[in-house]
Amino acid sequence: ERYKMPFDSMNESIPFGQAKNQGDSYYTPEYVYRKLPIDWSNYKTAYEPSMGDGRILHFLEEQGIEADGGDILYGEEEDFFEFEKKVDLIITNPPFSKAQEFVEYALLWADTVIVLQQQNFLGSKKRFEFWCENPCDATFLLNTQVKFGGSGGGLRGYVQWYVWQKKQKHIKPGNWIYQNDGKTNYPK
C-alpha cells in the first residue's frame, strides 16, 4: 500500500526546506533533482526512503513513475532497513551519517540507486573498502553550492548524485556536471 504522509505536502502550508521534526533535516531544493539529465521513462517503480516533505516522490510521480516512500522522521514504525520490495529505482538524499548504510541496503532492492551526498562522501578511510567493493557508475556534480534549508538553519555545500546500476545502464557511466539552469556535459 502506498505510503500516506501524516500531512498533505501539496496543500498544507509547510514551506519547503522546513523540517517537520526537531532533528537534523535538510530538504533537497527542487532544481537539484529536476535538472538532472536523466531519462526518467526508463523507470516504472521507485522508492524514496528519506522523503522528508515528499518533493522527490511527487517529482517521480509527475514523471509517470509508480513511486512510494517513507521517512523515519515521521515516527513510522517501519523504516527503510525493513523495506523489502524490488523496485527499478531508489533515489534519496539520506542523512550523511547513514549514507553508506542506505546505499548498501538500497543495492539489495533496486536495479538503479541514486544518492545525493556531499562531495567528501568519496573521501574517507572508513569508506575505503566500501568504495573498492561498490564503485559507482556515474556521478552528477552540480557546479554551484547548494543551499539546503532545514531545522539546523540551513546548510550550504557542494553535492553530487552518486549512481549505481546493476543490469541496464540507463545512465551513461562517467562523471558529469550540470548547472541549475539545465546546462550539462551529459551526452544526448
JSON list of C-alpha atoms in Angstrom, two decimals:
[
{"chain": "A", "resi": 1, "resn": "GLU", "atom": "CA", "xyz": [0.00, 0.00, 0.00]},
{"chain": "A", "resi": 2, "resn": "ARG", "atom": "CA", "xyz": [1.21, 3.46, -0.87]},
{"chain": "A", "resi": 3, "resn": "TYR", "atom": "CA", "xyz": [2.76, 5.41, 1.98]},
{"chain": "A", "resi": 4, "resn": "LYS", "atom": "CA", "xyz": [0.48, 8.12, 3.36]},
{"chain": "A", "resi": 5, "resn": "MET", "atom": "CA", "xyz": [2.21, 11.20, 4.69]},
{"chain": "A", "resi": 6, "resn": "PRO", "atom": "CA", "xyz": [0.91, 12.48, 8.02]},
{"chain": "A", "resi": 7, "resn": "PHE", "atom": "CA", "xyz": [0.16, 15.79, 6.29]},
{"chain": "A", "resi": 8, "resn": "ASP", "atom": "CA", "xyz": [-0.75, 16.87, 2.78]},
{"chain": "A", "resi": 9, "resn": "SER", "atom": "CA", "xyz": [2.58, 18.11, 1.41]},
{"chain": "A", "resi": 10, "resn": "MET", "atom": "CA", "xyz": [0.96, 19.52, -1.72]},
{"chain": "A", "resi": 11, "resn": "ASN", "atom": "CA", "xyz": [-1.69, 21.58, 0.07]},
{"chain": "A", "resi": 12, "resn": "GLU", "atom": "CA", "xyz": [-0.73, 22.06, 3.69]},
{"chain": "A", "resi": 13, "resn": "SER", "atom": "CA", "xyz": [1.06, 25.31, 4.44]},
{"chain": "A", "resi": 14, "resn": "ILE", "atom": "CA", "xyz": [4.51, 23.92, 5.19]},
{"chain": "A", "resi": 15, "resn": "PRO", "atom": "CA", "xyz": [7.30, 25.78, 3.39]},
{"chain": "A", "resi": 16, "resn": "PHE", "atom": "CA", "xyz": [9.72, 23.53, 1.56]},
{"chain": "A", "resi": 17, "resn": "GLY", "atom": "CA", "xyz": [13.01, 23.36, 3.40]},
{"chain": "A", "resi": 18, "resn": "GLN", "atom": "CA", "xyz": [11.46, 23.38, 6.86]},
{"chain": "A", "resi": 19, "resn": "ALA", "atom": "CA", "xyz": [11.57, 20.22, 8.92]},
{"chain": "A", "resi": 20, "resn": "LYS", "atom": "CA", "xyz": [8.52, 18.64, 10.50]},
{"chain": "A", "resi": 21, "resn": "ASN", "atom": "CA", "xyz": [10.70, 17.49, 13.40]},
{"chain": "A", "resi": 22, "resn": "GLN", "atom": "CA", "xyz": [13.35, 18.85, 15.70]},
{"chain": "A", "resi": 23, "resn": "GLY", "atom": "CA", "xyz": [16.05, 16.71, 14.07]},
{"chain": "A", "resi": 24, "resn": "ASP", "atom": "CA", "xyz": [18.72, 17.27, 11.50]},
{"chain": "A", "resi": 25, "resn": "SER", "atom": "CA", "xyz": [16.64, 17.60, 8.31]},
{"chain": "A", "resi": 26, "resn": "TYR", "atom": "CA", "xyz": [17.86, 19.31, 5.15]},
{"chain": "A", "resi": 27, "resn": "TYR", "atom": "CA", "xyz": [15.46, 19.04, 2.23]},
{"chain": "A", "resi": 28, "resn": "THR", "atom": "CA", "xyz": [16.67, 18.90, -1.36]},
{"chain": "A", "resi": 29, "resn": "PRO", "atom": "CA", "xyz": [15.98, 22.07, -3.38]},
{"chain": "A", "resi": 30, "resn": "GLU", "atom": "CA", "xyz": [13.79, 21.34, -6.40]},
{"chain": "A", "resi": 31, "resn": "TYR", "atom": "CA", "xyz": [16.31, 22.29, -9.10]},
{"chain": "A", "resi": 32, "resn": "VAL", "atom": "CA", "xyz": [18.83, 19.77, -7.72]},
{"chain": "A", "resi": 33, "resn": "TYR", "atom": "CA", "xyz": [16.74, 16.81, -8.95]},
{"chain": "A", "resi": 34, "resn": "ARG", "atom": "CA", "xyz": [14.59, 18.44, -11.67]},
{"chain": "A", "resi": 35, "resn": "LYS", "atom": "CA", "xyz": [17.65, 19.47, -13.70]},
{"chain": "A", "resi": 36, "resn": "LEU", "atom": "CA", "xyz": [19.27, 16.02, -13.67]},
{"chain": "A", "resi": 37, "resn": "PRO", "atom": "CA", "xyz": [19.74, 14.98, -17.33]},
{"chain": "A", "resi": 38, "resn": "ILE", "atom": "CA", "xyz": [18.11, 11.58, -16.78]},
{"chain": "A", "resi": 39, "resn": "ASP", "atom": "CA", "xyz": [15.50, 9.90, -18.97]},
{"chain": "A", "resi": 40, "resn": "TRP", "atom": "CA", "xyz": [13.02, 9.03, -16.22]},
{"chain": "A", "resi": 41, "resn": "SER", "atom": "CA", "xyz": [10.87, 6.99, -18.64]},
{"chain": "A", "resi": 42, "resn": "ASN", "atom": "CA", "xyz": [13.33, 4.10, -18.11]},
{"chain": "A", "resi": 43, "resn": "TYR", "atom": "CA", "xyz": [11.91, 3.54, -14.63]},
{"chain": "A", "resi": 44, "resn": "LYS", "atom": "CA", "xyz": [8.47, 2.16, -13.80]},
{"chain": "A", "resi": 45, "resn": "THR", "atom": "CA", "xyz": [8.74, 1.81, -9.99]},
{"chain": "A", "resi": 46, "resn": "ALA", "atom": "CA", "xyz": [10.68, 3.78, -7.39]},
{"chain": "A", "resi": 47, "resn": "TYR", "atom": "CA", "xyz": [11.12, 4.20, -3.66]},
{"chain": "A", "resi": 48, "resn": "GLU", "atom": "CA", "xyz": [12.32, 7.30, -1.76]},
{"chain": "A", "resi": 49, "resn": "PRO", "atom": "CA", "xyz": [13.42, 6.24, 1.76]},
{"chain": "A", "resi": 50, "resn": "SER", "atom": "CA", "xyz": [14.27, 9.73, 3.09]},
{"chain": "A", "resi": 51, "resn": "MET", "atom": "CA", "xyz": [11.35, 11.53, 1.55]},
{"chain": "A", "resi": 52, "resn": "GLY", "atom": "CA", "xyz": [11.13, 14.41, 4.01]},
{"chain": "A", "resi": 53, "resn": "ASP", "atom": "CA", "xyz": [8.27, 16.56, 2.75]},
{"chain": "A", "resi": 54, "resn": "GLY", "atom": "CA", "xyz": [7.72, 14.35, -0.31]},
{"chain": "A", "resi": 55, "resn": "ARG", "atom": "CA", "xyz": [9.09, 16.61, -3.01]},
{"chain": "A", "resi": 56, "resn": "ILE", "atom": "CA", "xyz": [11.23, 13.97, -4.80]},
{"chain": "A", "resi": 57, "resn": "LEU", "atom": "CA", "xyz": [8.44, 11.39, -4.52]},
{"chain": "A", "resi": 58, "resn": "HIS", "atom": "CA", "xyz": [5.97, 13.82, -6.13]},
{"chain": "A", "resi": 59, "resn": "PHE", "atom": "CA", "xyz": [8.51, 14.62, -8.86]},
{"chain": "A", "resi": 60, "resn": "LEU", "atom": "CA", "xyz": [8.84, 10.91, -9.65]},
{"chain": "A", "resi": 61, "resn": "GLU", "atom": "CA", "xyz": [5.07, 10.57, -9.87]},
{"chain": "A", "resi": 62, "resn": "GLU", "atom": "CA", "xyz": [4.97, 13.55, -12.26]},
{"chain": "A", "resi": 63, "resn": "GLN", "atom": "CA", "xyz": [7.38, 11.59, -14.47]},
{"chain": "A", "resi": 64, "resn": "GLY", "atom": "CA", "xyz": [4.88, 8.70, -14.63]},
{"chain": "A", "resi": 65, "resn": "ILE", "atom": "CA", "xyz": [6.76, 6.51, -12.15]},
{"chain": "A", "resi": 66, "resn": "GLU", "atom": "CA", "xyz": [4.83, 4.47, -9.60]},
{"chain": "A", "resi": 67, "resn": "ALA", "atom": "CA", "xyz": [6.58, 5.85, -6.51]},
{"chain": "A", "resi": 68, "resn": "ASP", "atom": "CA", "xyz": [6.38, 5.14, -2.82]},
{"chain": "A", "resi": 69, "resn": "GLY", "atom": "CA", "xyz": [8.37, 6.44, 0.09]},
{"chain": "A", "resi": 70, "resn": "GLY", "atom": "CA", "xyz": [8.82, 6.82, 3.77]},
{"chain": "A", "resi": 71, "resn": "ASP", "atom": "CA", "xyz": [10.86, 8.66, 6.32]},
{"chain": "A", "resi": 72, "resn": "ILE", "atom": "CA", "xyz": [11.60, 7.66, 9.87]},
{"chain": "A", "resi": 73, "resn": "LEU", "atom": "CA", "xyz": [11.37, 11.30, 10.92]},
{"chain": "A", "resi": 74, "resn": "TYR", "atom": "CA", "xyz": [7.57, 10.91, 10.96]},
{"chain": "A", "resi": 75, "resn": "GLY", "atom": "CA", "xyz": [7.83, 8.34, 13.73]},
{"chain": "A", "resi": 76, "resn": "GLU", "atom": "CA", "xyz": [6.93, 5.44, 11.47]},
{"chain": "A", "resi": 77, "resn": "GLU", "atom": "CA", "xyz": [7.32, 2.01, 12.94]},
{"chain": "A", "resi": 78, "resn": "GLU", "atom": "CA", "xyz": [8.71, 0.79, 9.64]},
{"chain": "A", "resi": 79, "resn": "ASP", "atom": "CA", "xyz": [11.99, 2.22, 8.47]},
{"chain": "A", "resi": 80, "resn": "PHE", "atom": "CA", "xyz": [13.96, 1.83, 5.26]},
{"chain": "A", "resi": 81, "resn": "PHE", "atom": "CA", "xyz": [16.02, -1.06, 6.62]},
{"chain": "A", "resi": 82, "resn": "GLU", "atom": "CA", "xyz": [12.81, -3.11, 6.84]},
{"chain": "A", "resi": 83, "resn": "PHE", "atom": "CA", "xyz": [11.83, -2.30, 3.24]},
{"chain": "A", "resi": 84, "resn": "GLU", "atom": "CA", "xyz": [11.84, -5.50, 1.16]},
{"chain": "A", "resi": 85, "resn": "LYS", "atom": "CA", "xyz": [10.40, -4.88, -2.28]},
{"chain": "A", "resi": 86, "resn": "LYS", "atom": "CA", "xyz": [12.13, -4.93, -5.65]},
{"chain": "A", "resi": 87, "resn": "VAL", "atom": "CA", "xyz": [11.91, -1.60, -7.48]},
{"chain": "A", "resi": 88, "resn": "ASP", "atom": "CA", "xyz": [13.58, -0.17, -10.57]},
{"chain": "A", "resi": 89, "resn": "LEU", "atom": "CA", "xyz": [14.94, 2.88, -8.77]},
{"chain": "A", "resi": 90, "resn": "ILE", "atom": "CA", "xyz": [15.78, 4.10, -5.30]},
{"chain": "A", "resi": 91, "resn": "ILE", "atom": "CA", "xyz": [16.62, 7.78, -5.21]},
{"chain": "A", "resi": 92, "resn": "THR", "atom": "CA", "xyz": [17.27, 9.68, -1.99]},
{"chain": "A", "resi": 93, "resn": "ASN", "atom": "CA", "xyz": [19.13, 12.31, -0.02]},
{"chain": "A", "resi": 94, "resn": "PRO", "atom": "CA", "xyz": [19.79, 10.29, 3.16]},
{"chain": "A", "resi": 95, "resn": "PRO", "atom": "CA", "xyz": [21.38, 11.55, 6.36]},
{"chain": "A", "resi": 96, "resn": "PHE", "atom": "CA", "xyz": [25.13, 11.87, 5.76]},
{"chain": "A", "resi": 97, "resn": "SER", "atom": "CA", "xyz": [25.89, 9.76, 8.83]},
{"chain": "A", "resi": 98, "resn": "LYS", "atom": "CA", "xyz": [23.89, 6.84, 7.37]},
{"chain": "A", "resi": 99, "resn": "ALA", "atom": "CA", "xyz": [24.58, 7.27, 3.64]},
{"chain": "A", "resi": 100, "resn": "GLN", "atom": "CA", "xyz": [26.79, 4.21, 3.25]},
{"chain": "A", "resi": 101, "resn": "GLU", "atom": "CA", "xyz": [24.25, 2.02, 5.04]},
{"chain": "A", "resi": 102, "resn": "PHE", "atom": "CA", "xyz": [21.47, 3.40, 2.83]},
{"chain": "A", "resi": 103, "resn": "VAL", "atom": "CA", "xyz": [23.44, 2.63, -0.35]},
{"chain": "A", "resi": 104, "resn": "GLU", "atom": "CA", "xyz": [24.37, -0.89, 0.74]},
{"chain": "A", "resi": 105, "resn": "TYR", "atom": "CA", "xyz": [20.76, -1.70, 1.62]},
{"chain": "A", "resi": 106, "resn": "ALA", "atom": "CA", "xyz": [19.30, 0.01, -1.46]},
{"chain": "A", "resi": 107, "resn": "LEU", "atom": "CA", "xyz": [21.55, -2.07, -3.73]},
{"chain": "A", "resi": 108, "resn": "LEU", "atom": "CA", "xyz": [19.74, -5.18, -2.48]},
{"chain": "A", "resi": 109, "resn": "TRP", "atom": "CA", "xyz": [16.35, -3.92, -3.67]},
{"chain": "A", "resi": 110, "resn": "ALA", "atom": "CA", "xyz": [16.84, -1.68, -6.72]},
{"chain": "A", "resi": 111, "resn": "ASP", "atom": "CA", "xyz": [18.46, -2.01, -10.12]},
{"chain": "A", "resi": 112, "resn": "THR", "atom": "CA", "xyz": [19.43, 1.67, -10.02]},
{"chain": "A", "resi": 113, "resn": "VAL", "atom": "CA", "xyz": [20.37, 3.58, -6.88]},
{"chain": "A", "resi": 114, "resn": "ILE", "atom": "CA", "xyz": [20.85, 7.35, -6.96]},
{"chain": "A", "resi": 115, "resn": "VAL", "atom": "CA", "xyz": [22.02, 9.07, -3.78]},
{"chain": "A", "resi": 116, "resn": "LEU", "atom": "CA", "xyz": [22.68, 12.76, -3.16]},
{"chain": "A", "resi": 117, "resn": "GLN", "atom": "CA", "xyz": [25.66, 13.36, -0.89]},
{"chain": "A", "resi": 118, "resn": "GLN", "atom": "CA", "xyz": [28.41, 15.82, -0.23]},
{"chain": "A", "resi": 119, "resn": "GLN", "atom": "CA", "xyz": [31.46, 15.55, -2.44]},
{"chain": "A", "resi": 120, "resn": "ASN", "atom": "CA", "xyz": [33.53, 14.38, 0.51]},
{"chain": "A", "resi": 121, "resn": "PHE", "atom": "CA", "xyz": [31.43, 11.20, 0.65]},
{"chain": "A", "resi": 122, "resn": "LEU", "atom": "CA", "xyz": [34.18, 9.80, -1.59]},
{"chain": "A", "resi": 123, "resn": "GLY", "atom": "CA", "xyz": [36.99, 10.68, 0.79]},
{"chain": "A", "resi": 124, "resn": "SER", "atom": "CA", "xyz": [37.16, 8.69, 3.99]},
{"chain": "A", "resi": 125, "resn": "LYS", "atom": "CA", "xyz": [39.35, 5.92, 5.36]},
{"chain": "A", "resi": 126, "resn": "LYS", "atom": "CA", "xyz": [36.20, 4.45, 6.88]},
{"chain": "A", "resi": 127, "resn": "ARG", "atom": "CA", "xyz": [34.53, 4.16, 3.44]},
{"chain": "A", "resi": 128, "resn": "PHE", "atom": "CA", "xyz": [37.61, 3.00, 1.51]},
{"chain": "A", "resi": 129, "resn": "GLU", "atom": "CA", "xyz": [36.58, -0.69, 1.46]},
{"chain": "A", "resi": 130, "resn": "PHE", "atom": "CA", "xyz": [33.01, 0.28, 0.58]},
{"chain": "A", "resi": 131, "resn": "TRP", "atom": "CA", "xyz": [34.20, 2.21, -2.50]},
{"chain": "A", "resi": 132, "resn": "CYS", "atom": "CA", "xyz": [36.52, -0.62, -3.54]},
{"chain": "A", "resi": 133, "resn": "GLU", "atom": "CA", "xyz": [33.64, -3.10, -3.40]},
{"chain": "A", "resi": 134, "resn": "ASN", "atom": "CA", "xyz": [30.90, -0.75, -4.68]},
{"chain": "A", "resi": 135, "resn": "PRO", "atom": "CA", "xyz": [32.28, 1.67, -7.27]},
{"chain": "A", "resi": 136, "resn": "CYS", "atom": "CA", "xyz": [29.56, 3.90, -8.63]},
{"chain": "A", "resi": 137, "resn": "ASP", "atom": "CA", "xyz": [28.78, 4.00, -12.34]},
{"chain": "A", "resi": 138, "resn": "ALA", "atom": "CA", "xyz": [28.26, 7.72, -12.64]},
{"chain": "A", "resi": 139, "resn": "THR", "atom": "CA", "xyz": [28.22, 10.96, -10.73]},
{"chain": "A", "resi": 140, "resn": "PHE", "atom": "CA", "xyz": [26.35, 14.17, -11.42]},
{"chain": "A", "resi": 141, "resn": "LEU", "atom": "CA", "xyz": [28.04, 17.19, -9.88]},
{"chain": "A", "resi": 142, "resn": "LEU", "atom": "CA", "xyz": [26.05, 20.36, -9.52]},
{"chain": "A", "resi": 143, "resn": "ASN", "atom": "CA", "xyz": [28.66, 23.03, -10.22]},
{"chain": "A", "resi": 144, "resn": "THR", "atom": "CA", "xyz": [27.32, 25.56, -7.72]},
{"chain": "A", "resi": 145, "resn": "GLN", "atom": "CA", "xyz": [26.92, 25.36, -3.99]},
{"chain": "A", "resi": 146, "resn": "VAL", "atom": "CA", "xyz": [23.50, 24.19, -2.90]},
{"chain": "A", "resi": 147, "resn": "LYS", "atom": "CA", "xyz": [21.70, 25.91, -0.06]},
{"chain": "A", "resi": 148, "resn": "PHE", "atom": "CA", "xyz": [19.58, 23.47, 1.90]},
{"chain": "A", "resi": 149, "resn": "GLY", "atom": "CA", "xyz": [17.00, 24.84, 4.29]},
{"chain": "A", "resi": 150, "resn": "GLY", "atom": "CA", "xyz": [16.22, 22.87, 7.36]},
{"chain": "A", "resi": 151, "resn": "SER", "atom": "CA", "xyz": [15.83, 22.59, 11.07]},
{"chain": "A", "resi": 152, "resn": "GLY", "atom": "CA", "xyz": [19.50, 23.43, 11.58]},
{"chain": "A", "resi": 153, "resn": "GLY", "atom": "CA", "xyz": [19.02, 26.85, 9.97]},
{"chain": "A", "resi": 154, "resn": "GLY", "atom": "CA", "xyz": [20.35, 25.80, 6.61]},
{"chain": "A", "resi": 155, "resn": "LEU", "atom": "CA", "xyz": [23.38, 24.16, 5.10]},
{"chain": "A", "resi": 156, "resn": "ARG", "atom": "CA", "xyz": [25.42, 25.19, 2.08]},
{"chain": "A", "resi": 157, "resn": "GLY", "atom": "CA", "xyz": [27.82, 22.99, 0.19]},
{"chain": "A", "resi": 158, "resn": "TYR", "atom": "CA", "xyz": [28.89, 21.19, -2.95]},
{"chain": "A", "resi": 159, "resn": "VAL", "atom": "CA", "xyz": [26.98, 18.00, -3.55]},
{"chain": "A", "resi": 160, "resn": "GLN", "atom": "CA", "xyz": [26.70, 15.39, -6.23]},
{"chain": "A", "resi": 161, "resn": "TRP", "atom": "CA", "xyz": [24.48, 12.49, -7.14]},
{"chain": "A", "resi": 162, "resn": "TYR", "atom": "CA", "xyz": [26.16, 9.08, -6.99]},
{"chain": "A", "resi": 163, "resn": "VAL", "atom": "CA", "xyz": [24.68, 6.43, -9.32]},
{"chain": "A", "resi": 164, "resn": "TRP", "atom": "CA", "xyz": [24.92, 2.64, -9.05]},
{"chain": "A", "resi": 165, "resn": "GLN", "atom": "CA", "xyz": [23.36, 0.46, -11.77]},
{"chain": "A", "resi": 166, "resn": "LYS", "atom": "CA", "xyz": [23.11, -3.33, -11.82]},
{"chain": "A", "resi": 167, "resn": "LYS", "atom": "CA", "xyz": [21.70, -4.51, -15.11]},
{"chain": "A", "resi": 168, "resn": "GLN", "atom": "CA", "xyz": [20.83, -2.00, -17.78]},
{"chain": "A", "resi": 169, "resn": "LYS", "atom": "CA", "xyz": [22.91, 1.15, -17.75]},
{"chain": "A", "resi": 170, "resn": "HIS", "atom": "CA", "xyz": [20.17, 3.68, -18.49]},
{"chain": "A", "resi": 171, "resn": "ILE", "atom": "CA", "xyz": [22.52, 6.38, -17.25]},
{"chain": "A", "resi": 172, "resn": "LYS", "atom": "CA", "xyz": [25.77, 6.62, -19.18]},
{"chain": "A", "resi": 173, "resn": "PRO", "atom": "CA", "xyz": [28.78, 5.77, -16.99]},
{"chain": "A", "resi": 174, "resn": "GLY", "atom": "CA", "xyz": [31.02, 8.72, -16.28]},
{"chain": "A", "resi": 175, "resn": "ASN", "atom": "CA", "xyz": [31.43, 11.85, -14.23]},
{"chain": "A", "resi": 176, "resn": "TRP", "atom": "CA", "xyz": [29.02, 14.52, -15.38]},
{"chain": "A", "resi": 177, "resn": "ILE", "atom": "CA", "xyz": [28.44, 18.11, -14.44]},
{"chain": "A", "resi": 178, "resn": "TYR", "atom": "CA", "xyz": [25.24, 20.12, -14.62]},
{"chain": "A", "resi": 179, "resn": "GLN", "atom": "CA", "xyz": [24.10, 23.61, -13.72]},
{"chain": "A", "resi": 180, "resn": "ASN", "atom": "CA", "xyz": [20.92, 24.84, -12.09]},
{"chain": "A", "resi": 181, "resn": "ASP", "atom": "CA", "xyz": [19.90, 26.30, -15.48]},
{"chain": "A", "resi": 182, "resn": "GLY", "atom": "CA", "xyz": [19.96, 22.80, -17.02]},
{"chain": "A", "resi": 183, "resn": "LYS", "atom": "CA", "xyz": [23.23, 23.06, -18.99]},
{"chain": "A", "resi": 184, "resn": "THR", "atom": "CA", "xyz": [25.27, 19.86, -18.83]},
{"chain": "A", "resi": 185, "resn": "ASN", "atom": "CA", "xyz": [28.11, 17.94, -20.42]},
{"chain": "A", "resi": 186, "resn": "TYR", "atom": "CA", "xyz": [25.99, 14.75, -20.34]},
{"chain": "A", "resi": 187, "resn": "PRO", "atom": "CA", "xyz": [25.78, 13.33, -23.89]},
{"chain": "A", "resi": 188, "resn": "LYS", "atom": "CA", "xyz": [22.35, 13.29, -25.51]}
]
